[in-house]
Tab-separated table of C-alpha atoms in Angstrom:
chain	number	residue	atom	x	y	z
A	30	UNK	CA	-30.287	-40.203	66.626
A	31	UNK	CA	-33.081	-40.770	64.033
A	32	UNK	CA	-33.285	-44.406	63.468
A	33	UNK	CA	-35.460	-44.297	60.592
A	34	UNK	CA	-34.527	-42.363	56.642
A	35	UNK	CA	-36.352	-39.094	57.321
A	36	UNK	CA	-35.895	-37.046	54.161
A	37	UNK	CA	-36.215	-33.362	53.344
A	38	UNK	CA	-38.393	-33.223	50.789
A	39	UNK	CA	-38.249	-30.174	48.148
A	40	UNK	CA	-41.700	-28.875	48.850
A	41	UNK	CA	-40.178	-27.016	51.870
A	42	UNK	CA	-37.988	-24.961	50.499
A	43	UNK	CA	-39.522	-24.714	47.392
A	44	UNK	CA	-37.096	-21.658	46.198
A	45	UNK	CA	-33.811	-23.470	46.709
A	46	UNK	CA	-32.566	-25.705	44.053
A	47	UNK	CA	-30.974	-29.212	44.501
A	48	UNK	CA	-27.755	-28.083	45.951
A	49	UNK	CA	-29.429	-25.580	48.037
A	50	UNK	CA	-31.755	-28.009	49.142
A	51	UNK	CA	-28.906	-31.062	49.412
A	52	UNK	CA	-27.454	-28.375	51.927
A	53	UNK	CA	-30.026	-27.341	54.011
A	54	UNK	CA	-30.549	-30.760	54.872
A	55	UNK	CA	-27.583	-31.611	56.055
A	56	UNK	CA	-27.142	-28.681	57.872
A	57	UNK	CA	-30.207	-28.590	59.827
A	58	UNK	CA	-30.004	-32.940	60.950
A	59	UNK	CA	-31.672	-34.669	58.382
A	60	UNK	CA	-30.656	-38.271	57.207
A	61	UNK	CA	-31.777	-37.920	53.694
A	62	UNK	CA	-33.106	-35.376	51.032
A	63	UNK	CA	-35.061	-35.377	48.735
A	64	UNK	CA	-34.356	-33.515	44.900
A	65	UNK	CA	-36.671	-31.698	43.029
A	66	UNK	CA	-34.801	-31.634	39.675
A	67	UNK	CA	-35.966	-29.061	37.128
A	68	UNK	CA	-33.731	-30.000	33.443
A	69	UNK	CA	-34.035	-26.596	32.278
A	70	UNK	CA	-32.051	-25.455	35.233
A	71	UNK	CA	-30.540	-28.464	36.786
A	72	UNK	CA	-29.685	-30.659	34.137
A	73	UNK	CA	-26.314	-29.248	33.219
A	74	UNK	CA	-22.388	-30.099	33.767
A	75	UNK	CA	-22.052	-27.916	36.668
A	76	UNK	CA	-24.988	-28.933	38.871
A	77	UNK	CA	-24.430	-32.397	38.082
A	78	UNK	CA	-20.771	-32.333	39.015
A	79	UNK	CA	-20.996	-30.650	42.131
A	80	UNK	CA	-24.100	-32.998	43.308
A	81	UNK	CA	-22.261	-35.726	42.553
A	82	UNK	CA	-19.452	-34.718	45.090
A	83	UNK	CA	-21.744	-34.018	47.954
A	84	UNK	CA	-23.473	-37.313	47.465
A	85	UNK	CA	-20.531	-39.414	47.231
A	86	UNK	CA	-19.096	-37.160	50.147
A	87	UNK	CA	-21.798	-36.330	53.116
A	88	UNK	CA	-23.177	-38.521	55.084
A	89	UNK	CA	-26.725	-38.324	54.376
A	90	UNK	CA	-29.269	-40.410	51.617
A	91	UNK	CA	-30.721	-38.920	48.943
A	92	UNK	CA	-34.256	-40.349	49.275
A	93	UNK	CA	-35.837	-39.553	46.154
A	94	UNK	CA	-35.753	-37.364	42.836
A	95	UNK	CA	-38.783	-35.703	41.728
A	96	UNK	CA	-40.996	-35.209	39.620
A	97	UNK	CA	-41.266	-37.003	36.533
A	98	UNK	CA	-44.375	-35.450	34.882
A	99	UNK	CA	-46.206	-37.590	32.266
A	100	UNK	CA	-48.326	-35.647	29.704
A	101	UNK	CA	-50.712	-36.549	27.050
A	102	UNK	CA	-48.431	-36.998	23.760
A	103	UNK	CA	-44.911	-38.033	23.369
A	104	UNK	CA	-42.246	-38.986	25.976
A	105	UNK	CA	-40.391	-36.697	27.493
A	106	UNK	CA	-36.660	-37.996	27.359
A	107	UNK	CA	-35.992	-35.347	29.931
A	108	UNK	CA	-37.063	-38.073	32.121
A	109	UNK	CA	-34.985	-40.296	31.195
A	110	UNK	CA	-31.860	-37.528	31.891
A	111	UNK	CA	-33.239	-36.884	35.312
A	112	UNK	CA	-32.995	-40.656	35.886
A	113	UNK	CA	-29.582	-40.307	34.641
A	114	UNK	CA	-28.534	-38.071	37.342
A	115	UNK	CA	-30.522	-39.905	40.041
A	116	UNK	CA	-28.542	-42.474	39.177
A	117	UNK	CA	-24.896	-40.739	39.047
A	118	UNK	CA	-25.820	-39.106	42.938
A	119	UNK	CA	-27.275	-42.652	44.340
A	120	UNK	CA	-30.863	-41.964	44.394
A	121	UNK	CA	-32.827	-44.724	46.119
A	122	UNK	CA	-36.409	-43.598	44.264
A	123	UNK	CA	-38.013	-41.386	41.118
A	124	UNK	CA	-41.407	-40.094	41.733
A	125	UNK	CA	-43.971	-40.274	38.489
A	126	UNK	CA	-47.446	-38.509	38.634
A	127	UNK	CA	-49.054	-38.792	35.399
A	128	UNK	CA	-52.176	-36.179	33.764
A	129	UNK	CA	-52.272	-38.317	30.900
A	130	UNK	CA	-55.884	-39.986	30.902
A	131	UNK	CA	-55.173	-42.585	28.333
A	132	UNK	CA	-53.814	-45.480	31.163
A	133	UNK	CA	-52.306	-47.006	28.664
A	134	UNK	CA	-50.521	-44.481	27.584
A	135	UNK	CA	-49.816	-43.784	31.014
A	136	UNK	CA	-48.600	-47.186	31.561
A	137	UNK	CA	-46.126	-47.554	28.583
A	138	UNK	CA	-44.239	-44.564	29.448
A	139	UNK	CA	-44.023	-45.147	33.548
A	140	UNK	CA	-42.514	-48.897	32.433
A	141	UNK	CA	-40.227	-46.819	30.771
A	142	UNK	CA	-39.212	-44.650	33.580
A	143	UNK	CA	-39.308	-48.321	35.889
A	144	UNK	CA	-36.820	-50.287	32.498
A	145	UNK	CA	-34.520	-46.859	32.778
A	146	UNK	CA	-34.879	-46.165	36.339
A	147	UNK	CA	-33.488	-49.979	36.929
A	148	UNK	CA	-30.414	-49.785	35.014
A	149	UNK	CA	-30.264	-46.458	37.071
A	150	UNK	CA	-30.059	-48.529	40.204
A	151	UNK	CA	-33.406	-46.148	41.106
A	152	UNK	CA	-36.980	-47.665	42.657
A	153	UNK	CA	-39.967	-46.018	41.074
A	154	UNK	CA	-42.763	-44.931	42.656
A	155	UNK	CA	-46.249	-43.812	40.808
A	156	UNK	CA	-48.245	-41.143	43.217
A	157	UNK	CA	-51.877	-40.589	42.978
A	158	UNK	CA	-53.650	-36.951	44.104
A	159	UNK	CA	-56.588	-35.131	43.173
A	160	UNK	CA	-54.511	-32.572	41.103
A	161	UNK	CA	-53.882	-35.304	38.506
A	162	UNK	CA	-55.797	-37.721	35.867
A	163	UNK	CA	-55.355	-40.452	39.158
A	164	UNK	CA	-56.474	-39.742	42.326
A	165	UNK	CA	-56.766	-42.248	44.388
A	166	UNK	CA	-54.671	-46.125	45.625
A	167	UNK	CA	-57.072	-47.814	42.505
A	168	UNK	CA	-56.278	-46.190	40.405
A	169	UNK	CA	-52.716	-46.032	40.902
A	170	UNK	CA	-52.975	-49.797	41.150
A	171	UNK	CA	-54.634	-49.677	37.697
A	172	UNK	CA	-51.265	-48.071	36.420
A	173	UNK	CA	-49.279	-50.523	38.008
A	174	UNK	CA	-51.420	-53.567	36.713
A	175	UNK	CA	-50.449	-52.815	33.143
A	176	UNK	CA	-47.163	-51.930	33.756
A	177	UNK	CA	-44.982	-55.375	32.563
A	178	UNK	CA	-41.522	-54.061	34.539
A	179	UNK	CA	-41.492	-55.493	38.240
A	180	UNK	CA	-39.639	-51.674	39.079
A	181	UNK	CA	-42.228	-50.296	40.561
A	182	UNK	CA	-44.239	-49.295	43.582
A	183	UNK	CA	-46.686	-46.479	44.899
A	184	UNK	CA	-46.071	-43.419	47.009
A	185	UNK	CA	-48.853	-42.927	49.787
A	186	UNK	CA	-48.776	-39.375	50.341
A	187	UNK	CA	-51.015	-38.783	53.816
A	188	UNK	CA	-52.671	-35.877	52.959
A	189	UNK	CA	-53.241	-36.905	49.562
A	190	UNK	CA	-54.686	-40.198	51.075
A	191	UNK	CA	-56.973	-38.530	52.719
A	192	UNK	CA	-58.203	-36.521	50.078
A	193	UNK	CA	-59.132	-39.756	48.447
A	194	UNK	CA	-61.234	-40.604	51.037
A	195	UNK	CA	-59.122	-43.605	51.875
A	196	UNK	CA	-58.465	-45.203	55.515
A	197	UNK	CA	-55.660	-46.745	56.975
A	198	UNK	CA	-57.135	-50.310	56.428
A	199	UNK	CA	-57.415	-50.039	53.092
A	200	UNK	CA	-53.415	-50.367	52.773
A	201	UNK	CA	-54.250	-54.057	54.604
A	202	UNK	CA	-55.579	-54.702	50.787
A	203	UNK	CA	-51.980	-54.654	49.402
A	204	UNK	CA	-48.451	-56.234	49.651
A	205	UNK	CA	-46.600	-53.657	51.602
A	206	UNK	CA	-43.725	-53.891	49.169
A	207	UNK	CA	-45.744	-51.658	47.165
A	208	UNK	CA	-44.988	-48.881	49.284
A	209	UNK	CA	-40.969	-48.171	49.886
A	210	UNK	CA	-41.251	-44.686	51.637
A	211	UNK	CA	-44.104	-42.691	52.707
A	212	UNK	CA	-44.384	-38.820	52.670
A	213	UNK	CA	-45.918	-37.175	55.396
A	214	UNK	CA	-47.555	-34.152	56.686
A	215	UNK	CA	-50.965	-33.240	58.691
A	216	UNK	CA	-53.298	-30.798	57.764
A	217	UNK	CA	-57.118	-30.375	58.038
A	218	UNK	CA	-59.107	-33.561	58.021
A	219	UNK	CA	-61.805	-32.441	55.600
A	220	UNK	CA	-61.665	-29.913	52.744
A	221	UNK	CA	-64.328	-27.107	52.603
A	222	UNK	CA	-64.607	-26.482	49.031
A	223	UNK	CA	-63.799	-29.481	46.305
A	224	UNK	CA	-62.863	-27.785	43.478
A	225	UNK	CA	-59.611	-28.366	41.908
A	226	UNK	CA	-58.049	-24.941	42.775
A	227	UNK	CA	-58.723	-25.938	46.408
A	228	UNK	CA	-56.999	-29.202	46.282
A	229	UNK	CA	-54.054	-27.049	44.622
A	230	UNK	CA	-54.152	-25.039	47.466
A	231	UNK	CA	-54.676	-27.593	49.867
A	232	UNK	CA	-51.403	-29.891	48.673
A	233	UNK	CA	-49.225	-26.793	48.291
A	234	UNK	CA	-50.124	-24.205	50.917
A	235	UNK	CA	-52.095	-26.039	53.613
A	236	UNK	CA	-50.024	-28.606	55.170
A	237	UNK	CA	-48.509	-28.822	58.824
A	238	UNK	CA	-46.022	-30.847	60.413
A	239	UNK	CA	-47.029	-34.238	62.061
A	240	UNK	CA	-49.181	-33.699	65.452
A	241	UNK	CA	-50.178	-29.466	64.254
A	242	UNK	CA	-53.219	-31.103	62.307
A	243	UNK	CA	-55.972	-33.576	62.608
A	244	UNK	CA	-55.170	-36.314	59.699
A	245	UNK	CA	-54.923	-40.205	61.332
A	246	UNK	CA	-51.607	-40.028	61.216
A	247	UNK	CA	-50.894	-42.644	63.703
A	248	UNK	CA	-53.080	-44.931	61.903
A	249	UNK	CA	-51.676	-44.873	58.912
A	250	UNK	CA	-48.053	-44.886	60.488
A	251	UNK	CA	-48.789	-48.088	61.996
A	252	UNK	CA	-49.641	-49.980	59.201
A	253	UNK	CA	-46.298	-50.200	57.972
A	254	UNK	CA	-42.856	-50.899	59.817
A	255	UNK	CA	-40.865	-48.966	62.083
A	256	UNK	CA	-37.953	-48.883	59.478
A	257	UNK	CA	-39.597	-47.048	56.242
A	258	UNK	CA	-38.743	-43.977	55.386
A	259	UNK	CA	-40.570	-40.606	55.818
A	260	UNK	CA	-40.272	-37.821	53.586
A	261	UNK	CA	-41.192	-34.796	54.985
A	262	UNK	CA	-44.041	-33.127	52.787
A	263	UNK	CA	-44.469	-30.326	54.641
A	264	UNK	CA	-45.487	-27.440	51.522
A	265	UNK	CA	-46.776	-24.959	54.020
A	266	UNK	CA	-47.732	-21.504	53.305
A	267	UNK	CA	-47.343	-20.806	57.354
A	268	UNK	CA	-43.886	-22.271	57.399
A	269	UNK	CA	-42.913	-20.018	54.566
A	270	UNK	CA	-44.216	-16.975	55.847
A	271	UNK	CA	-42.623	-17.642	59.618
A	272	UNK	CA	-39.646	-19.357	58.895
A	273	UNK	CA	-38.554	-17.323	56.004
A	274	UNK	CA	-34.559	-18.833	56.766
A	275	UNK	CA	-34.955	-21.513	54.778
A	276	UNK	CA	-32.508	-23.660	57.481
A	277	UNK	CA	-34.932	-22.636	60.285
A	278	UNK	CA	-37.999	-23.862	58.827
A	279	UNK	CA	-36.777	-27.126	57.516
A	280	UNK	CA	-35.398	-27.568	61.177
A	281	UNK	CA	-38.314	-26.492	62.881
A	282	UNK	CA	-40.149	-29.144	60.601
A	283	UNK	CA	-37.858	-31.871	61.702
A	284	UNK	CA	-38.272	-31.349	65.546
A	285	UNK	CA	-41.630	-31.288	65.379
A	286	UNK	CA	-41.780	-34.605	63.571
A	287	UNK	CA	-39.419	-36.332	65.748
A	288	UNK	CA	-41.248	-35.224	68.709
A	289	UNK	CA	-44.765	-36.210	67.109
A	290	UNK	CA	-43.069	-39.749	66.690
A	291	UNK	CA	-41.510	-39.752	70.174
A	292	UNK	CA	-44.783	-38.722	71.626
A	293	UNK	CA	-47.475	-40.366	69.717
A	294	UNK	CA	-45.761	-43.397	67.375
């Protein structure tokens, strides 16, 4: 029995869609998913409907919905309509990542999301990576300085957190309600080449599952309490290529990660 919420996140099957997702989860042992919701294709009567059902129906959380994309420019009300489903299906958390460079611009539409996401009965959660305009825990904290609504928290993604150059004391620095769920992965400890098609590269193709790699997991783990979720972040380019069967990869991912915990946590 997994004790703790450890989600399916999107990034492994990256060619399913919510409700292909929402089932591979629950099919291959998972206690919670987590939704990558594209509004072009997602956002519509049908999908919404039938998500609804499973949520209110199987026995499994839906950890988080993803991702809410801020831009330079105007709001994107789509955001707002993803929030809108998160709430309908019980999600516990939205993820924002922002490549808007103007923080404050940054910061008036994530309280947004956090004002919407609250009447959604949803947590939000800004992430920092290289990819984006804030790459690193200051300047995520930066965001959530001048953001007025109390909504809001940051998502610690490990390999991202490495990439930053950050260690696992630095998270001693902050209240750890800051930080409702972590996602995980391993991967490499250093990067080769710096450039931003290598981080790209890096965050979608070359992660592993917990204990395959040589990021201080165990360190980072253990700053936090045995009852916080994981979501499983595991965008691999080996998993895809062998475990095409979407339900054998996502449950190959999960056994490995409970026996890394077993073993090492």
């Amino acid at each position: 029995m997994v004790e703790r919420l450890i989600s399916l996140a999107s990034g492994v099957v990256p060619e399913l869609d919510p409700i292909e997702t929402f089932k591979v989860a629950i099919k291959t042992g998972y206690n919670a998913v987590g939704l990558m919701v594209i509004p072009e294709r997602d956002l519509n009567s049908s999908t919404i409907k039938e998500l609804t059902i499973m949520s209110k129906n199987e026995n499994i959380k839906i950890l988080d919905i993803e991702v809410l994309m801020l831009e330079p420019g105007d709001f994107n009300d789509d955001h707002l309509r993803i929030l809108d489903l998160g709430g309908e299906i019980g999600a516990m958390h939205s993820l924002t990542v922002s490549n808007d460079s103007n923080i404050n611009k940054t910061s008036e539409k994530f309280n947004k999301i956090c004002n919407h996401a609250r009447d959604c009965g949803i947590k939000s959660v800004f992430e920092f990576l290289m990819i984006t305009k804030y790459r690193n825990l200051d300047d995520a904290i930066n965001v959530l300085d001048l953001t007025e609504s109390q909504n809001k928290g940051i998502l610690i993604d490990t390999l991202h957190f490495q990439r930053a150059n950050h260690k696992a004391s630095d998270i001693k620095n902050y209240d750890k309600i800051l930080f409702p769920y972590l996602q995980l992965c391993d991967g490499e400890v250093d990067l080769l080449n710096k450039k931003y098609e290598d981080y790209l590269d890096d965050a979608l193709n070359g992660r592993s599952a917990p204990g395959e790699g040589n990021l201080p997991l165990e360190d980072i783990i253990k700053e936090f309490s045995l009852s916080l979720p994981f979501s499983l972040e595991v965008r691999s380019k080996y998993y895809r290529e062998n475990y095409k069967n979407v339900y054998d990869r996502a449950s190959k991912i999960l056994s490995k990660t409970l026996k890394y915990l077993d073993t090492e946590i």
